[in-house]
Structures are given as C-alpha cells and as structure tokens.
Coordinates of C-alpha atoms and ligand atoms in Angstrom, one line a residue:
Chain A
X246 CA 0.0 0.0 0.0
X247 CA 1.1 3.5 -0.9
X248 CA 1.2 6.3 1.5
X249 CA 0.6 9.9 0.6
X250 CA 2.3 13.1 2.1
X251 CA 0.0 15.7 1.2
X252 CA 1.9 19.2 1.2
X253 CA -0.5 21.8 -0.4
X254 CA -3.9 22.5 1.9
X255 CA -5.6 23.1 -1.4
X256 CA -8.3 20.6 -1.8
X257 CA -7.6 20.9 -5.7
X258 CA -4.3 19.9 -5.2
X259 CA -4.8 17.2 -2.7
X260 CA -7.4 15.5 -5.8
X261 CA -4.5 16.2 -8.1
X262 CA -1.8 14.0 -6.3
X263 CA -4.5 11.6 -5.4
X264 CA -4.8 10.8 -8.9
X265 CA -1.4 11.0 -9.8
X266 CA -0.2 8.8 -7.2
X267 CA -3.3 6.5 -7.7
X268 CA -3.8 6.4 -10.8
X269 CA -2.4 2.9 -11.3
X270 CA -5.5 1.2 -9.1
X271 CA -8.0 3.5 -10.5
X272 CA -7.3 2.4 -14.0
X273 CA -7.6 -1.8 -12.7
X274 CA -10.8 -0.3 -11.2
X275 CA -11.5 1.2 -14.8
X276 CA -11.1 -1.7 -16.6
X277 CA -13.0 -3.8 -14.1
X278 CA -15.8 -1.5 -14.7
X279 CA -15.6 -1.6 -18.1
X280 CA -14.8 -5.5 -17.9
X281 CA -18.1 -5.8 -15.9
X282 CA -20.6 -3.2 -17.9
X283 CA -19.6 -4.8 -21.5
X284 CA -19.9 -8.4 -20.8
X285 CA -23.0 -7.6 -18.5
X286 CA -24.5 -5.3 -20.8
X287 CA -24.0 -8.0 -23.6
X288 CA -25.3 -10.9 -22.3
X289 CA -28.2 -9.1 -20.8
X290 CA -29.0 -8.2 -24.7
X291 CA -28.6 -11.5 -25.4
X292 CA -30.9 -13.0 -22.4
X293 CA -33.6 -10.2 -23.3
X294 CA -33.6 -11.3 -27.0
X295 CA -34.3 -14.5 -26.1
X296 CA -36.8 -14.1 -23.4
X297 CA -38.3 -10.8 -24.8
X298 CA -38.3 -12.4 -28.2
X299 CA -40.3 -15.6 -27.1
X300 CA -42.9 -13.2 -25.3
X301 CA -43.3 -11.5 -28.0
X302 CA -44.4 -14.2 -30.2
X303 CA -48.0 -15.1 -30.5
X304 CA -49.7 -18.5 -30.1
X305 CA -52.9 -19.5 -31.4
X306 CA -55.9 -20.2 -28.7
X307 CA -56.7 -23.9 -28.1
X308 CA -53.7 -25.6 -28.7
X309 CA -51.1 -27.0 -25.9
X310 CA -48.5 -24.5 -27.2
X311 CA -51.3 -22.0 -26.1
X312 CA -50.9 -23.5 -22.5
X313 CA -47.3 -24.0 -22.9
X314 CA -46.5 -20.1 -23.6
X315 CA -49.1 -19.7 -21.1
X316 CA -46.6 -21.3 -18.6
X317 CA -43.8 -19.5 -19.9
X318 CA -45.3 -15.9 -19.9
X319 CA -46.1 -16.1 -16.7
X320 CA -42.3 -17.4 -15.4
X321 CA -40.6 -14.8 -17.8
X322 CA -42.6 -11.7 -15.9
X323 CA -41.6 -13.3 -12.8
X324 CA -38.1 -13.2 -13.7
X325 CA -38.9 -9.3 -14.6
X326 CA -40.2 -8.2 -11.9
X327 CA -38.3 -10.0 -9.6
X328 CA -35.2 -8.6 -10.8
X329 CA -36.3 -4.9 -11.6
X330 CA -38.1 -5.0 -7.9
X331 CA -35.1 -5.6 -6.1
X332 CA -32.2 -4.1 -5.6
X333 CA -28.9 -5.0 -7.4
X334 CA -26.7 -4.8 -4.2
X335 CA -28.9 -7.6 -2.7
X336 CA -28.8 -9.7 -5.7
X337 CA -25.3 -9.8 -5.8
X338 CA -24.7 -10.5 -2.1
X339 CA -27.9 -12.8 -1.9
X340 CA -26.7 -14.7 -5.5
X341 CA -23.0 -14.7 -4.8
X342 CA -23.0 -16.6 -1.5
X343 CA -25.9 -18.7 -2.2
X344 CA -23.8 -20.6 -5.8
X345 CA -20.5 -20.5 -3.7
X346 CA -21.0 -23.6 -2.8
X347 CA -22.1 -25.2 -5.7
X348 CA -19.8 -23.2 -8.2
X349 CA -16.6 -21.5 -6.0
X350 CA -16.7 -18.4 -8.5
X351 CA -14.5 -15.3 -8.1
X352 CA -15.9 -12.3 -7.0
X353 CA -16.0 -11.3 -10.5
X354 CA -17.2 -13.7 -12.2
X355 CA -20.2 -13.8 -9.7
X356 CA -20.0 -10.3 -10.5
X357 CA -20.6 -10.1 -14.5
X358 CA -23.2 -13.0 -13.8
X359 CA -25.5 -11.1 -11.6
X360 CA -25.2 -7.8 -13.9
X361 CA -25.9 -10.1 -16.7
X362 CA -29.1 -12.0 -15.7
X363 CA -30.3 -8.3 -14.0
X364 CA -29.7 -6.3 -16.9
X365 CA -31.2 -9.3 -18.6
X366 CA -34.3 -8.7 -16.8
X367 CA -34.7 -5.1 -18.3
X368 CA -33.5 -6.0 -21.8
X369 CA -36.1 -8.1 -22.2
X370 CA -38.5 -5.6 -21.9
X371 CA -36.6 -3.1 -23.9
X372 CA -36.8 -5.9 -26.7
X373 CA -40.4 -7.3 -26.4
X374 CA -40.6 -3.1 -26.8
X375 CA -38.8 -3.0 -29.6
X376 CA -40.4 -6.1 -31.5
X377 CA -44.0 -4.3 -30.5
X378 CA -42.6 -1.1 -32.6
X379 CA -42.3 -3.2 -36.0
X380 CA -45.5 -2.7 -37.7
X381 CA -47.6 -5.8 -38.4
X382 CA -47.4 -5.3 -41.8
X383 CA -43.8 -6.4 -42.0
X384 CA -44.6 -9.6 -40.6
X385 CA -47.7 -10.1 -42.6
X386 CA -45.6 -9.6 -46.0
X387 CA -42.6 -12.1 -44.6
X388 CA -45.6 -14.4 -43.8
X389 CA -47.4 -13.8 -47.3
X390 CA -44.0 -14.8 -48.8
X391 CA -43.4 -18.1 -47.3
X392 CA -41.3 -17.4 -44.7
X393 CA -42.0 -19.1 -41.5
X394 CA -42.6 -17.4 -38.2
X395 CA -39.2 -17.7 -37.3
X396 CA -37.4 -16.6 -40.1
X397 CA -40.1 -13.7 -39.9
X398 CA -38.4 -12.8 -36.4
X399 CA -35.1 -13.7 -37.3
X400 CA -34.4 -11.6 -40.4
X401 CA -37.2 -9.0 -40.1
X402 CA -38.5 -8.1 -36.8
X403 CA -35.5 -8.5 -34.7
X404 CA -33.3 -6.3 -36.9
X405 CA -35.6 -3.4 -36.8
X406 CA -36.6 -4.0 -33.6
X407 CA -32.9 -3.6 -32.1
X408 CA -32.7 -0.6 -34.4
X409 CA -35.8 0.6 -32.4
X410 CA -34.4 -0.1 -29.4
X411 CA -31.1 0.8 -29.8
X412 CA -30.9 3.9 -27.5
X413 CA -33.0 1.8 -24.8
X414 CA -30.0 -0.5 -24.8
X415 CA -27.0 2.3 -24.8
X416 CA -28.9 3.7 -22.0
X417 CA -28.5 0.4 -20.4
X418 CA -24.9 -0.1 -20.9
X419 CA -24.4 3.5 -19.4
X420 CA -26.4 2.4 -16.4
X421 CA -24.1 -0.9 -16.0
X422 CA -21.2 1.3 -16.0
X423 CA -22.6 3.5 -13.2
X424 CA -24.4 0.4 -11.6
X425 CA -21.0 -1.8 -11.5
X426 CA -20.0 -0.1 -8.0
X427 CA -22.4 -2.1 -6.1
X428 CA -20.7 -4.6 -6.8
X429 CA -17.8 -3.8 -4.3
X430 CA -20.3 -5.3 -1.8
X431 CA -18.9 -9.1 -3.2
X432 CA -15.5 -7.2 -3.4
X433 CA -15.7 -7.2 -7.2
X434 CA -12.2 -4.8 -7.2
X435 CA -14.0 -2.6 -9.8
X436 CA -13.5 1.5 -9.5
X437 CA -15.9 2.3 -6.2
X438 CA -14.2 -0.7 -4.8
X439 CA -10.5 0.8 -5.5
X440 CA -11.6 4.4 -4.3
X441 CA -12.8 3.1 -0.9
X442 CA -9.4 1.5 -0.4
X443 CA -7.8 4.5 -1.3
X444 CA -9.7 6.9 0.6
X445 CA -9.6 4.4 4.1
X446 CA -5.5 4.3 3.5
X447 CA -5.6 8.3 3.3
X448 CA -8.3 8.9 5.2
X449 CA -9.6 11.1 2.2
X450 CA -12.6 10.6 1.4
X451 CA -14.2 14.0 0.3
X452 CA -10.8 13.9 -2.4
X453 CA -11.3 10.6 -3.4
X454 CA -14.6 10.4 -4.6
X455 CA -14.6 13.4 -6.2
X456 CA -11.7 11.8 -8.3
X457 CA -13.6 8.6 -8.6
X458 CA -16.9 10.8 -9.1
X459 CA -14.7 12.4 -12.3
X460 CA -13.6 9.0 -13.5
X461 CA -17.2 7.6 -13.7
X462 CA -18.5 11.3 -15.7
X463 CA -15.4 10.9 -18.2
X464 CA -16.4 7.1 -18.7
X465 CA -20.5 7.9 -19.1
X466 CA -19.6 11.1 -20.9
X467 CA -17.2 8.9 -23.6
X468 CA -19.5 6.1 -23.8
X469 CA -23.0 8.3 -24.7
X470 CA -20.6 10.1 -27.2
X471 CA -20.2 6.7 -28.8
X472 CA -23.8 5.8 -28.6
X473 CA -24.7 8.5 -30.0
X474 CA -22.1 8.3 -33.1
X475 CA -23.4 4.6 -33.7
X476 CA -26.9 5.8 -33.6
X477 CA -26.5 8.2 -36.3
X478 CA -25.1 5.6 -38.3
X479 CA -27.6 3.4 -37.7
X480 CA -30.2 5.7 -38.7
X481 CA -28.4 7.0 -41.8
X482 CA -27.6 4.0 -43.4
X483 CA -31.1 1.8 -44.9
X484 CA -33.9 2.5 -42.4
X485 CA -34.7 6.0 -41.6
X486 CA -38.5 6.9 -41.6
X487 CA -39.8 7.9 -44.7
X488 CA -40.8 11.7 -45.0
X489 CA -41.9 11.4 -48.3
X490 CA -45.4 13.3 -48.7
X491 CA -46.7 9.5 -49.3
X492 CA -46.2 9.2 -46.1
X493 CA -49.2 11.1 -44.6
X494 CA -51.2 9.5 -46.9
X495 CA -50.2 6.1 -46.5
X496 CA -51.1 6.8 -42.9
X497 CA -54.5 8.3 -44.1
X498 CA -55.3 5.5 -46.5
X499 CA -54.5 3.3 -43.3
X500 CA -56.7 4.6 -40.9
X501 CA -59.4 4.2 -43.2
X502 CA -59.1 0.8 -43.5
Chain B
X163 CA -62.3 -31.0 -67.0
X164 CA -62.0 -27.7 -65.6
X165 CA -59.3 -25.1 -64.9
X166 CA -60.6 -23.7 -61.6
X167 CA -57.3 -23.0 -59.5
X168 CA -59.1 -21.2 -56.9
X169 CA -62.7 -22.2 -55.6
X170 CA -64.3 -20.7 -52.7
X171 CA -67.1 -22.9 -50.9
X172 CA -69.8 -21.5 -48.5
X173 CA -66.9 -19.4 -46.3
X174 CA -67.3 -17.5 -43.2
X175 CA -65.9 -15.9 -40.9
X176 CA -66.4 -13.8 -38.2
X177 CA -64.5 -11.4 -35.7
X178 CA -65.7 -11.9 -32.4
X179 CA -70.0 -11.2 -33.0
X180 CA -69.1 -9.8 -36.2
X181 CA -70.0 -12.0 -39.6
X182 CA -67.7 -10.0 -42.3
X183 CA -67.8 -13.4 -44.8
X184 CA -71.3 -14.8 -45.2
X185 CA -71.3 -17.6 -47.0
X186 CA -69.5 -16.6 -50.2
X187 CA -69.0 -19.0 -53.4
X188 CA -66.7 -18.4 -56.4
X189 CA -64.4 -19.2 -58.8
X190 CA -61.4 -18.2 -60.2
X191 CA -59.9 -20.0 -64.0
X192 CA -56.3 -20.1 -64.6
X193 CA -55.2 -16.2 -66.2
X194 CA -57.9 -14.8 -65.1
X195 CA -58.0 -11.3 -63.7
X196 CA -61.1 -11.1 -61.1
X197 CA -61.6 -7.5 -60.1
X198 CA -63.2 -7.4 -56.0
X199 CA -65.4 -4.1 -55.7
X200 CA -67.5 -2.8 -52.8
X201 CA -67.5 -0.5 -50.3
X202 CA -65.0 0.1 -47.2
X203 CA -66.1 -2.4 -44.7
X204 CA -67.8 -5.0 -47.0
X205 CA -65.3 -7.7 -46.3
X206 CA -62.6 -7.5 -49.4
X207 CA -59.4 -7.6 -47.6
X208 CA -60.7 -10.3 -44.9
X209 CA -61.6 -12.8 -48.2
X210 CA -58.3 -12.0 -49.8
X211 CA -56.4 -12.8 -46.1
X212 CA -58.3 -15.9 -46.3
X213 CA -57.2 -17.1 -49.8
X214 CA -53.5 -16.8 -48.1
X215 CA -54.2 -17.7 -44.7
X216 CA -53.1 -14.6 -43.1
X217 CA -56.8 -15.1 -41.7
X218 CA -58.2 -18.6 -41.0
X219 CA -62.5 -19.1 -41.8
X220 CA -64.5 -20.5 -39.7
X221 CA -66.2 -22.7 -42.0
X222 CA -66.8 -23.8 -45.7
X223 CA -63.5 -24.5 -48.4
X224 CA -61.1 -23.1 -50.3
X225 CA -59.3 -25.0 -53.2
X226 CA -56.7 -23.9 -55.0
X227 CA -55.2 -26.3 -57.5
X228 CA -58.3 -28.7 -55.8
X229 CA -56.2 -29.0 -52.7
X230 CA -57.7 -27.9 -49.3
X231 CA -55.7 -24.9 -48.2
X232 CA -57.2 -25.5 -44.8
X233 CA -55.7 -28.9 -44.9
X234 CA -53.7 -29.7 -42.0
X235 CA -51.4 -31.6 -43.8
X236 CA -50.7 -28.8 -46.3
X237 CA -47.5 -26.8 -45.9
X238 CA -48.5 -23.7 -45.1
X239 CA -45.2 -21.8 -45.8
X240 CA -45.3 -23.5 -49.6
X241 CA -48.5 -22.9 -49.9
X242 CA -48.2 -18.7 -49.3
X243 CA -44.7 -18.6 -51.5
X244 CA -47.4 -19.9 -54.0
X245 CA -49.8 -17.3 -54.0
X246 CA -48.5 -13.6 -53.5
X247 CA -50.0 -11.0 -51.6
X248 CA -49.7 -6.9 -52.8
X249 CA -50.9 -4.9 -49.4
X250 CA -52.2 -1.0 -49.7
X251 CA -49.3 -0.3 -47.3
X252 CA -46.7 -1.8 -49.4
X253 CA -44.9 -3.7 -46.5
X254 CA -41.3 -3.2 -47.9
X255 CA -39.0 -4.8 -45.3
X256 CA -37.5 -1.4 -43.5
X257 CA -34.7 -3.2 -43.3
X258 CA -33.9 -4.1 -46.1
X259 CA -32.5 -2.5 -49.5
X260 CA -34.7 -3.0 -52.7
X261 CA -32.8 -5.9 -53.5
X262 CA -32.7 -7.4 -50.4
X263 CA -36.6 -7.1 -49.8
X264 CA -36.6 -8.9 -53.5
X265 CA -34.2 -11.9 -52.3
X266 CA -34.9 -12.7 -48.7
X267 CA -38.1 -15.1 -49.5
X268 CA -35.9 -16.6 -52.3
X269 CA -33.1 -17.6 -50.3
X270 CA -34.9 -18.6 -47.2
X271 CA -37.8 -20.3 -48.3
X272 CA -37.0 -21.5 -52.4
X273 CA -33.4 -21.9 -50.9
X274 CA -32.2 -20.3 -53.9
X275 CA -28.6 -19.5 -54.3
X276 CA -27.2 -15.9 -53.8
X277 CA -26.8 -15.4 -57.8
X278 CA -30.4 -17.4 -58.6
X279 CA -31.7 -15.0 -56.5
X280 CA -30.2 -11.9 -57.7
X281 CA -30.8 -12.4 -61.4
X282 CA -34.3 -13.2 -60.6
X283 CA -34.7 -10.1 -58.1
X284 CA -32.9 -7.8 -60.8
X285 CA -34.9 -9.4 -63.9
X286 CA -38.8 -8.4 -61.7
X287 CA -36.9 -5.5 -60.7
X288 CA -36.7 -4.2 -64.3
X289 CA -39.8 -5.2 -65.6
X290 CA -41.3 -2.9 -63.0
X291 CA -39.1 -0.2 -64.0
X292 CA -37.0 -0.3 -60.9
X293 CA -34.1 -1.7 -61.6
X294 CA -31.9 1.8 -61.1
X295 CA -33.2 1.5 -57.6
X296 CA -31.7 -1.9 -56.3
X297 CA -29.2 -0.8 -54.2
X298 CA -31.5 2.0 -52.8
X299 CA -32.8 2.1 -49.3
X300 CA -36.4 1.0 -49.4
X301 CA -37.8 3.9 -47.1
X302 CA -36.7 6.3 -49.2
X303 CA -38.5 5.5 -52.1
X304 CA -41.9 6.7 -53.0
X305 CA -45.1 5.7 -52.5
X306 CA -45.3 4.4 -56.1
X307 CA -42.1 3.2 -56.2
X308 CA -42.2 0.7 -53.0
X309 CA -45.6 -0.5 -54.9
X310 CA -43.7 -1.2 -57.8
X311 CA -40.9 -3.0 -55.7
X312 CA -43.8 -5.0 -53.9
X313 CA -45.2 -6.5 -56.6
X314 CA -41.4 -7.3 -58.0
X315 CA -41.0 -9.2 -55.0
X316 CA -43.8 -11.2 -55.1
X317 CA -43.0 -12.3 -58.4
X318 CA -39.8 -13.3 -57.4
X319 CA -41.6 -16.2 -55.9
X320 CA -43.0 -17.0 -59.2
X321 CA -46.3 -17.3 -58.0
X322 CA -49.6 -19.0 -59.8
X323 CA -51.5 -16.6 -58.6
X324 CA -51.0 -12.8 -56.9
X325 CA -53.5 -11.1 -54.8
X326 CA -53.7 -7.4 -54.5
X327 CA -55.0 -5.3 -51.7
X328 CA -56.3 -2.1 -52.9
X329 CA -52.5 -1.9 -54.2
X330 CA -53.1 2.4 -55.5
X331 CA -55.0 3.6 -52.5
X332 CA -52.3 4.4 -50.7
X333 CA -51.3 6.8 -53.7
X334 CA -50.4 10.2 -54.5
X335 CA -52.6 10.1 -58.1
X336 CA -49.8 10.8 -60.3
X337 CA -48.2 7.4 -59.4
X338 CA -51.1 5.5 -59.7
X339 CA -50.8 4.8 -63.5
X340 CA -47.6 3.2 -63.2
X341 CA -48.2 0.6 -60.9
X342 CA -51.7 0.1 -63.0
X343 CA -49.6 -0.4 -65.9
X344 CA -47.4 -2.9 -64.2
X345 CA -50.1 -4.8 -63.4
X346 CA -51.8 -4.8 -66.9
X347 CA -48.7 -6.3 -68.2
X348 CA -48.6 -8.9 -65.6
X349 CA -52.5 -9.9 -66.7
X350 CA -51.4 -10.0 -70.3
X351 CA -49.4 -12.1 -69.7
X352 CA -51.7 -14.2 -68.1
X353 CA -51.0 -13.9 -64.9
X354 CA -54.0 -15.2 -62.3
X355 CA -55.6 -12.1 -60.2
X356 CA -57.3 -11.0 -57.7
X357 CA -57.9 -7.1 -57.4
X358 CA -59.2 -5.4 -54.3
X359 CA -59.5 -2.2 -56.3
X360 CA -61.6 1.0 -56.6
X361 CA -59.9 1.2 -60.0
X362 CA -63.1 1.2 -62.0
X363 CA -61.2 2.3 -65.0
X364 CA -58.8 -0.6 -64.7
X365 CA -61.3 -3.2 -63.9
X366 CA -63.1 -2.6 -67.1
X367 CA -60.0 -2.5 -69.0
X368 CA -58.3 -5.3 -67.4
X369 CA -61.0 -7.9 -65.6
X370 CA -62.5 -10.9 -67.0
X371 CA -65.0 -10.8 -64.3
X372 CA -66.0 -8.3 -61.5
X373 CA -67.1 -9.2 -58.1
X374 CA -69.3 -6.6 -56.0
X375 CA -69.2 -7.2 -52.4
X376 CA -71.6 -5.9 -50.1
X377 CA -71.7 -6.3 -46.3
X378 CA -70.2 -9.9 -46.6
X379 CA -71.6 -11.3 -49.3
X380 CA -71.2 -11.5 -52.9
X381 CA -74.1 -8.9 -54.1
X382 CA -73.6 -9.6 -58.0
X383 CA -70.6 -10.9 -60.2
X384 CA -70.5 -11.2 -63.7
X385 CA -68.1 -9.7 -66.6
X386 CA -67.1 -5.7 -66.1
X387 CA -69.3 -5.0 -69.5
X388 CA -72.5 -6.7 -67.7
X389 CA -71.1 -5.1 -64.1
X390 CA -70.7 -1.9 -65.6
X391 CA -73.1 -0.9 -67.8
X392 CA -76.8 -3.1 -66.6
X393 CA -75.9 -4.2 -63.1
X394 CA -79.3 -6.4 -61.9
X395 CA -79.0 -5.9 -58.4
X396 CA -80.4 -2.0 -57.0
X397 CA -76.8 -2.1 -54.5
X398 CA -74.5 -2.4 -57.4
X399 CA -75.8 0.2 -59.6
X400 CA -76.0 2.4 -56.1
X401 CA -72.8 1.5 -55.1
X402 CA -71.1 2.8 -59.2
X403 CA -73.3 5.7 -59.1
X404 CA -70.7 7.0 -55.5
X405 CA -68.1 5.9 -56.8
X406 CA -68.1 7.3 -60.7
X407 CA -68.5 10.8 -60.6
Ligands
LIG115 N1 -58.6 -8.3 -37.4 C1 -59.9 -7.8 -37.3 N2 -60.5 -7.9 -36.1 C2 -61.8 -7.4 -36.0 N3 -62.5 -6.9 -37.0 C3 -61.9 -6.8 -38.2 C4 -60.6 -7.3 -38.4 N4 -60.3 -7.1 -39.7 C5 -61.4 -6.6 -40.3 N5 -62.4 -6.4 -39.4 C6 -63.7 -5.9 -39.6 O1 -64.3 -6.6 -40.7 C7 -65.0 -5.8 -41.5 C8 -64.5 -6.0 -43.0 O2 -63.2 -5.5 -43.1 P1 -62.4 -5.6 -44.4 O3 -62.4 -7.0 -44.9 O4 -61.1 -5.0 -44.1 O5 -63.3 -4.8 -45.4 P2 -62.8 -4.0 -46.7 O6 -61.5 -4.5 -47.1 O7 -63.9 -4.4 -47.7 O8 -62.9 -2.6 -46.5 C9 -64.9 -4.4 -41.1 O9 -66.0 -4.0 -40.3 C10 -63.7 -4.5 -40.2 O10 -63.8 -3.5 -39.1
LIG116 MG1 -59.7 -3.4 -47.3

C-alpha cells in the first residue's frame, strides 16, 4: 500500500496527487468497470432477445402450445419483476453466496453474472418493446411470402426492432457502468471498490470520490458520445423513416381501412 | 375437366359477433384477372387474407389447385410462396435494400442460391421499372415506387396466382398509372388475379370478371361489360353511381 504526504492545503491539489499517485488502481478499477458493464450489458441483450423475443411471439388459442407459452409468460414476468423489484446490491450478495457452494466463483465472475441476468431482466422488456414497434405489416408480408414465423423474427422483426431499441440498450450499458459499484459489496475490485481502499489508507474521502466521481463522468460522458455516433449511423444507413409526402397518406389510407 | 385454381365454398368468418364473410362462393380460372369491388367495410381484404391464410374461416372451403388450403397436412409456408400478396401499405422490409426485400423469400424459403436469387430479383426488378433502384434504401422511395418493388417481390416467388389489396389507394394520383400499368402487363401475360381495387377504369379494361361485395356477401358478379353498364341488383348500380363521378 502507498502512503501519501499531502503538502499543499488546497483541496484541488490534494485530488490532483491523489490521482497522480493512484492512478495505477484506478485504471484496474476502470477496466473492471468496463470488464463488468460490457460483458453484463451483452449478455443481458442476449438473455432479453431471447426471453423478450419468445414473449413477443404469438400462439394460437386452443392448442397446448397455447398453454405451454401460457406457462412460460407467466415465469418470464416473474423473472422481470423480480429482478427490476429488487435491488442490485442484494442480488449480488444474496446470489453470490448462495452458488458459492455449488460453483466456487471469483468475485468477478459472480459479478458479471448477476449484472448479466439483472440487466437481462430489463433488456427483455426493452426488446419485447422494440419487436411491438415493428409494424404488423412487415410480418404479414414475410408471412405472405413463405417465410415461417421464425425466419419472420429472425431476419425481419429482430433487426428493426434492435434498431428501435437501440438507445433503450445504450442507456442500459451506461447504467451498468454506473451500476458496477455495487458490486464492491462481493468485493468485485472494480472503481468504487478501489476508491474506498484508497480513501480508508488516506483517510480522504471527500478527495477521493470526487476523483472517482470524475472517473465515472469521463467514462459515461465517452460512452453516450459513442452511442450517439453509432446511432447516427444506424439511422443514416437503410432505415430511416420515410418523409416522403406519401407518407401522410399512406397513414390516411390506413386509418381508413 | 375444368381449370378452376381457386374455388371458394360456402366461407365464413367472423370477428368476435361480427360476420364479415357470409357464406360466399366463387371461382377463379387459370389467367384470369377477377376485379373485388365494394364498399370500405364489406369484407374484401378479410376474403383475400383468407385465400393466403393470413386469416383462417370459420367454415366452408377453399381449393386452390383442388387442394384444401385448410388442410392440415398442407405446408403452409409453400403454400403462401405460391400465391402472393400486394398490401395497400406496401410492407417493404425497413430493413432491407430493394434488392434485399426482392431476395430474402428466395433464399430462405426457395433456398435459392445468392446469384439465382439476384438475377431473378434484378430481372422483376426491371420489368417494373425499378431496376436503377436496387441498391436504394427501401424507405426512401416513393409511395409508387415501393408498390412497384412489392409487386417485383412477389413475383420473385413466381407465384400461380397474386393477390392485390387495394394496391393504389395508398397513392399520390400521379403514381397511380404506373403501378396500373405494371399490373396490366402482368394480366397480359396471363397472370392469375385477384384485385381489391376501386380502380373502375382498370377493372373494365383489365378484368375478365368483376365481383361486388356488399356487407359480406357476394351482391352480384358477372363480366365488367354486364357489371358496368346493366348491373341487376339496385346495391350495385347504387354503389357505381358513389363511386363514378
Ligand atoms: N382483425 C380484425 N378484427 C376485428 N375486426 C376486423 C378485423 N379485420 C377486419 N375487421 C372488420 O371486418 C369488416 C370487414 O373488413 P375488411 O375485410 O377490411 O373490409 P374491406 O377490405 O372491404 O374494407 C370491417 O367491419 C372491419 O372492421
Ligand atoms: Mg380493405
């Protein structure tokens, strides 16, 4: 552990040479944070495609599949709510020590699973969203061609559904990035985890966390900037709304029936 | 002998307490162009959902090609690449390029190859005049165009048979003659039709037979000269008296 002689009184100063001196154990917290939010924020998409993407789907009345996707509707809001109701911090404790046993996972491994299966929870919304968004009249033409309903979702309605819900899932990752510092409570050595090490050697804490609380703005800040860049490519490249004046009409004609 | 492909039997169907088919009968030959006409609510787009299966009936039966479309054993999917379906809302895959909303259905349900489906995407593509357009996004097209591109794409199924759903009310007028032409070449060729289609011009023109639906059943049919000019029944001749001016 390093020690730190603070000469100046000034409290911009003191931040200063925490940083400097620091900066070495910030940037592991950093990249655990980053570890963390990317893999979490990932495989969240992919458990909300999955789970959102089945709910989304449509069963006719009277047959067992009805029954089936009954079943499965019911377990998949479950899962939801349970995980949007409750806290992240007590997930991760509660999860953590519960699988020790069974799987002897590292903190951060425990870590990216609990961020993973919680932002799961609210992808799936964000992409049973998103699939709602795609007009029924894009599935009805994939239908009238042949294709079958999964080929429908696959190459149709999932596309422009994560186009749709594209800045629902940015805003996610941002949140895992923010989100990862509960995670010091399994002693996941990610950036809040770091600081509070730092600030109990120094006993500096008002310094320290304004650092950390700088670290964390710089990261969101860089990461919306990106969001935002892949956005606008998204949008400029094939499937920006049309703003033809057939467009009003085709909404007219539509309403009309 | 005969060269029915589609025959509709004594279908309904309802929505909920609502009858919108009441028992309706006919029949469809091989290159023929059948023109459906009636008022908004009458129950045109719910029979032509029907004929593909986008809606089921509750009873009665439609052949096409004397097969049972309500057959369980039927493949459904094979069935719909079989008969095409032009909707008033044109339903280009957003997406999608042109050529990609003209190759999809190819390569995942006629599992043709990349090139199959390309030279049969750009060949429709031209005869509807789009063929500049291929690489273009397909939402920035107009109204007409994406029509055109519709109707390109359902041919690239080769279909037996293509169903329209009021395909120019969606519209701005000056593009309604070129999809109208489109689809006059397609029934010279002998192409078998079914036209949801206030068209009146292009039903007399281009029909063998007109069909006037009123309130879920089939009010009169007969050829557009008969439909046209000495409808029997009172509704028709009401219903051509709104809708020439
Ligand atoms: N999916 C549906 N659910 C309930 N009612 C419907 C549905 N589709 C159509 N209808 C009703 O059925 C009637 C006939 O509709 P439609 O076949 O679209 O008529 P048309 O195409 O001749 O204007 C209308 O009263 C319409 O409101
Ligand atoms: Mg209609």
């Amino acid at each position: 552990m390093k020690y730190l002689t603070i000469t100046g009184n000034q409290f911009i100063d003191a931040c200063l040479s925490i940083l400097i001196t620091f900066w070495p154990s910030l940037l592991l917290g950093v990249k655990t944070v980053l570890l963390v939010a990317i893999s979490g924020t990932i495989i969240g998409l992919v458990i909300g495609l999955i789970i959102g993407g089945l709910r989304a789907i449509k069963v006719e009345k009277g047959s067992i599949i009805y029954f089936i996707k009954w079943v499965y509707d019911i377990l998949a809001k479950c899962y939801v709510e349970i995980f949007r109701g409750t806290p992240m911090m007590v997930q991760a404790v509660f999860i953590y020590y519960w699988l020790k046993p069974a799987f002897g996972w590292s903190p951060i491994i425990a870590g990216i699973f609990v961020i993973s299966i919680n932002t799961g929870a609210y992808m799936a919304e964000i992409i049973r969203a998103g699939i709602q968004s795609v007009e029924i009249g894009q599935t009805e033409a994939a239908r009238s061609l042949g294709m079958s309903a999964q080929q429908t979702m696959m190459s149709i309605i999932i596309p422009q559904a994560i186009k749709n819900a594209f800045p629902a899932i940015g805003n996610e990752f941002i949140v895992n990035i923010k989100d990862s510092s509960v995670l010091n409570v399994i002693s996941v050595t990610e950036l809040f985890f770091q600081a509070k090490s730092i600030a109990g050697s120094l006993y500096r804490y008002e310094e320290t966390f304004l650092v950390t609380a700088f670290v964390y703005l710089f990261l969101t800040i860089i990461t919306s900037f990106i969001l935002n860049l892949i956005e606008k490519r998204i949008n400029k490249t094939k499937t920006s709304f049309p703003t033809s004046s057939t467009t009003t009409n085709m909404v007219k004609a539509q309403g009309e029936h | 002998m005969n060269d029915n492909v589609i025959k509709i039997q004594n279908c309904r169907k309802s929505f909920g307490n609502l009858e919108v088919l009441k028992d309706i009968n006919f029949t469809v030959n091989k290159g023929d162009v059948v023109c459906l006409i009636g008022s908004s609510g009458s129950g045109k787009s719910t029979l032509l959902r029907c004929i593909n299966r986008l809606e089921k009936i509750d009873s009665g039966n439609i052949l096409v090609d004397d097969i049972d479309i309500y057959d369980q054993s039927i493949d459904l999917n094979k069935y719909r690449a079989k008969v095409g379906m032009v909707f008033q809302s044109f339903n280009l895959f957003n997406n999608l390029n042109v050529i990609g909303n003209c190759m999809i259905a190819q390569h995942k349900v006629l599992k043709r190859n990349k090139q199959e489906a390309q030279k049969t995407a750009m060949f429709f593509l031209k005869k509807v005049g789009m063929e500049q357009f291929a690489k273009a996004a397909s939402t920035q097209l107009s109204g007409g165009q994406k029509q055109r591109v519709a109707i390109a794409r359902a041919l690239c199924m080769n279909p037996e048979i293509l169903l329209f759903d009021e395909p120019t009310s969606a519209l701005d007028p000056e593009m309604v003659q070129d999809v109208l032409d489109v689809m006059k070449t397609l029934a010279k060729e002998g192409l078998t039709m079914i036209v949801v289609t206030h068209e009146m011009s292009f039903a007399k023109e281009v029909a063998n037979k007109v069909v006037f639906m009123d309130k879920g059943i089939i009010a009169e049919e007969g050829s557009p000269q008969v439909i046209f000019t000495k409808p029997n029944n009172p509704r028709t001749q009401e219903f051509l008296k709104r809708i020439i001016r």
